[in-house]
Coordinates of C-alpha atoms in Angstrom, one line a residue:
R1 CA 0.0 0.0 0.0
L2 CA 1.0 3.6 -0.6
F3 CA 1.1 6.0 2.3
T4 CA 1.7 9.8 2.0
Y5 CA 2.1 12.8 4.3
G6 CA 3.3 16.4 4.2
S7 CA 1.9 19.5 2.4
N8 CA -1.5 18.9 0.7
K9 CA -1.9 22.4 -0.6
N10 CA -2.5 21.1 -4.1
S11 CA -4.2 17.7 -3.2
Q12 CA -0.9 15.9 -4.0
L13 CA -1.3 13.5 -1.1
G14 CA -4.4 11.8 -2.5
H15 CA -6.2 12.1 0.9
E16 CA -7.2 14.7 3.4
D17 CA -5.3 13.5 6.5
S18 CA -2.3 15.3 8.0
D19 CA -0.8 12.2 9.4
P20 CA 0.8 9.4 7.2
S21 CA -2.3 7.7 5.7
P22 CA -2.9 5.2 2.9
V23 CA -3.9 6.5 -0.5
E24 CA -7.2 4.6 -1.1
G25 CA -7.9 2.9 -4.4
L26 CA -4.3 1.9 -5.1
E27 CA -3.2 -1.7 -4.6
N28 CA 0.0 -3.4 -5.7
V29 CA 2.0 -0.2 -6.2
R30 CA 5.2 -0.8 -8.1
Q31 CA 6.7 2.7 -8.3
V32 CA 6.0 6.2 -7.1
A33 CA 7.1 9.7 -8.3
L34 CA 6.5 13.1 -6.8
G35 CA 6.4 16.5 -8.5
A36 CA 6.0 19.9 -6.9
F37 CA 2.2 20.0 -7.1
H38 CA 1.3 16.4 -8.2
S39 CA 2.0 12.8 -7.7
A40 CA 2.0 9.7 -9.8
C41 CA 2.5 5.9 -9.5
V42 CA 2.7 2.8 -11.5
L43 CA 0.8 -0.4 -10.4
E44 CA 2.0 -4.0 -11.0
D45 CA -0.4 -4.3 -13.9
G46 CA 1.4 -1.4 -15.7
S47 CA -1.3 1.1 -15.3
L48 CA -0.5 4.8 -14.5
W49 CA -2.3 6.9 -11.9
T50 CA -1.9 10.6 -11.2
W51 CA -3.4 13.1 -8.8
G52 CA -2.9 16.6 -7.5
W53 CA -3.0 20.1 -9.1
G54 CA -4.4 20.2 -12.6
G55 CA -3.4 23.6 -13.7
G56 CA -4.5 27.3 -13.7
F57 CA -4.8 30.4 -15.8
F58 CA -1.7 32.1 -14.6
H59 CA 0.7 29.1 -14.2
G60 CA -0.3 26.9 -17.1
V61 CA -1.4 23.3 -17.1
G62 CA -0.5 20.7 -14.5
A63 CA 1.2 17.4 -15.3
L64 CA -1.6 14.8 -14.7
G65 CA -2.0 13.8 -18.4
L66 CA -5.7 13.2 -18.0
G67 CA -6.8 15.4 -20.9
H68 CA -8.0 18.3 -18.8
S69 CA -6.8 20.8 -16.2
E70 CA -9.0 19.8 -13.3
T71 CA -7.3 19.2 -9.9
Q72 CA -7.7 15.6 -8.8
L73 CA -8.2 15.0 -5.1
R74 CA -7.8 11.2 -5.5
P75 CA -5.7 9.1 -7.9
S76 CA -7.1 8.8 -11.4
C77 CA -6.1 6.3 -14.0
V78 CA -4.5 7.7 -17.2
E79 CA -6.9 6.0 -19.6
H80 CA -4.9 6.9 -22.7
F81 CA -2.4 4.1 -22.0
R82 CA -5.1 1.6 -20.9
R83 CA -7.1 2.2 -24.1
E84 CA -4.0 1.6 -26.2
N85 CA -3.1 -1.5 -24.2
M86 CA 0.2 0.1 -23.2
K87 CA 1.9 -0.8 -20.0
I88 CA 4.1 1.7 -18.1
R89 CA 7.5 0.6 -16.8
M90 CA 8.5 3.8 -15.0
V91 CA 7.2 7.3 -14.2
T92 CA 9.1 10.4 -13.1
C93 CA 7.8 13.9 -12.2
G94 CA 9.3 17.4 -12.6
A95 CA 7.9 20.5 -11.0
Q96 CA 5.2 20.7 -13.6
H97 CA 5.7 17.9 -16.1
T98 CA 5.6 14.1 -16.1
V99 CA 7.6 11.7 -18.3
V100 CA 6.9 7.9 -18.5
L101 CA 8.7 5.0 -20.0
T102 CA 6.6 2.3 -21.5
E103 CA 7.4 -1.4 -21.3
D104 CA 8.2 -1.4 -25.0
G105 CA 10.8 1.4 -24.6
H106 CA 8.9 4.5 -25.7
L107 CA 8.9 7.8 -23.8
Y108 CA 5.8 10.0 -23.3
A109 CA 5.5 13.4 -21.7
T110 CA 2.8 15.8 -20.5
G111 CA 2.5 19.1 -18.6
K112 CA 4.1 22.5 -18.9
G113 CA 6.2 22.8 -22.0
D114 CA 8.4 25.9 -21.6
F115 CA 12.1 25.4 -22.0
G116 CA 11.4 22.4 -24.1
R117 CA 11.1 20.1 -21.1
L118 CA 8.7 17.8 -22.9
G119 CA 11.3 17.0 -25.5
R120 CA 9.3 17.5 -28.7
G121 CA 11.0 20.6 -30.1
D122 CA 8.4 23.2 -29.0
T123 CA 7.3 24.9 -25.8
N124 CA 3.6 24.0 -25.9
D125 CA 1.7 22.9 -22.8
E126 CA 0.0 19.5 -23.1
V127 CA -2.8 18.0 -21.0
D128 CA -2.4 14.6 -22.6
F129 CA 0.6 12.4 -22.8
H130 CA 2.4 12.6 -26.2
V131 CA 5.3 10.5 -27.5
I132 CA 8.9 11.9 -27.5
D133 CA 9.7 10.5 -30.9
Y134 CA 13.3 11.8 -31.1
F135 CA 14.7 8.3 -30.2
E136 CA 12.6 6.7 -32.9
H137 CA 14.1 8.8 -35.7
T138 CA 17.7 9.5 -34.5
D139 CA 20.7 7.2 -34.1
D140 CA 23.3 9.5 -32.6
S141 CA 24.8 6.9 -30.2
I142 CA 28.6 6.9 -29.9
L143 CA 28.9 3.5 -28.3
E144 CA 26.7 1.8 -30.8
P145 CA 26.6 4.0 -33.9
G146 CA 23.8 3.4 -36.3
D147 CA 21.6 1.6 -33.7
P148 CA 18.6 3.2 -32.1
A149 CA 18.9 4.0 -28.4
R150 CA 17.2 1.6 -26.1
I151 CA 16.0 3.7 -23.3
C152 CA 15.9 2.0 -19.9
K153 CA 15.7 4.8 -17.3
V154 CA 14.2 8.4 -17.2
A155 CA 14.4 11.2 -14.7
C156 CA 13.1 14.7 -14.3
G157 CA 14.4 17.8 -12.6
E158 CA 12.4 20.9 -11.9
N159 CA 12.2 21.9 -15.6
F160 CA 14.5 19.5 -17.4
S161 CA 14.5 15.8 -18.2
A162 CA 17.1 13.0 -18.8
A163 CA 17.0 9.5 -20.3
M164 CA 19.6 6.7 -20.1
S165 CA 20.0 3.9 -22.6
E166 CA 20.9 0.3 -22.1
Q167 CA 24.2 1.2 -23.7
G168 CA 24.8 3.5 -20.8
E169 CA 24.5 6.8 -22.7
L170 CA 22.7 9.9 -21.4
W171 CA 20.4 12.3 -23.3
V172 CA 19.1 15.5 -21.7
W173 CA 16.7 18.3 -22.6
G174 CA 14.9 21.3 -21.1
R175 CA 16.2 24.3 -19.2
N176 CA 20.0 24.8 -19.1
D177 CA 20.5 28.3 -17.5
Y178 CA 22.9 26.9 -14.9
G179 CA 24.4 24.2 -16.9
Q180 CA 22.2 21.5 -15.3
L181 CA 22.2 19.5 -18.5
G182 CA 25.9 18.9 -18.4
L183 CA 26.5 19.9 -22.0
G184 CA 29.4 22.3 -21.3
E185 CA 29.7 26.1 -21.3
E186 CA 29.0 26.3 -25.1
A187 CA 25.4 25.3 -24.4
M188 CA 24.9 28.0 -21.7
G189 CA 23.9 31.5 -22.6
D190 CA 21.4 33.2 -20.3
M191 CA 18.3 32.5 -18.2
Y192 CA 16.5 31.3 -21.3
S193 CA 19.1 28.7 -22.4
A194 CA 17.4 25.4 -23.1
E195 CA 17.4 22.3 -25.3
R196 CA 14.1 21.5 -26.9
F197 CA 15.0 18.1 -28.2
P198 CA 17.0 15.4 -26.4
R199 CA 20.7 15.9 -26.8
L200 CA 23.4 13.3 -26.1
V201 CA 25.9 14.2 -23.4
R202 CA 28.8 13.3 -25.7
A203 CA 31.5 14.0 -23.1
L204 CA 30.7 10.9 -21.1
P205 CA 31.2 8.1 -23.7
L206 CA 34.0 10.0 -25.4
E207 CA 35.9 10.0 -22.1
G208 CA 35.1 6.3 -21.5
H209 CA 32.4 6.7 -18.9

C-alpha cells in the first residue's frame, strides 16, 4: 500500500489527513514519483495513476496527463495508455511535467512545455501524454553508432529531463541556464538557455564513462 504525508496544498497527497495515511484505491503499487504539485504511481499491472494540481490560468497546465486541467483529489487512471493497451515501466515527475517510459521502450511526456522540457521541439503545454519521438528517428549513439537508443531509465528535474539507454549513454533536454544539462559552457547562454530536443551528453562516452 502507498502512504503519503506532508503538504497537501495542491491535493498531492491523495487524501485529506495530516498524518501518514494510505492512498485509497491503489493496490500493488510498483513505483511512485512526486512532483512539486502532483504525484504519480505505476501499479504492478502497468497502469499509470496521477493526482494533485491540474493547472491554472496564470501558471499553465498541470502534469496529470488526464486530458483536462482539473485538480484531482484522488488518484485517477490515465486511460490513454489503458485504451492503447500500453503498460508503463517507469514514471518520473518534474515540478510541472511528467515523463513515462513504457514497457516497449517509448517515452511519453505531459505538462508545462516551456524550455522544451517535454522533448518535442516546442514549448507548448500538453494536458495529454504525447510521445517523445526523437529516439525513434535518430541514431546518434557513440557507443553503438547506427543503432537506435534503447531507453531503460528516465528522470526529471524541476524543468528539465534526462534519459539513459541500455548502452549507458545519457540524453538531456529542457532548461539549461545553470548548466544543469551537463553539456558544457557552449550550451549555456542566459536564463532562457534550453534544449528543446533530447541531446546526447557526448563527453561521457568520449571519455570512456
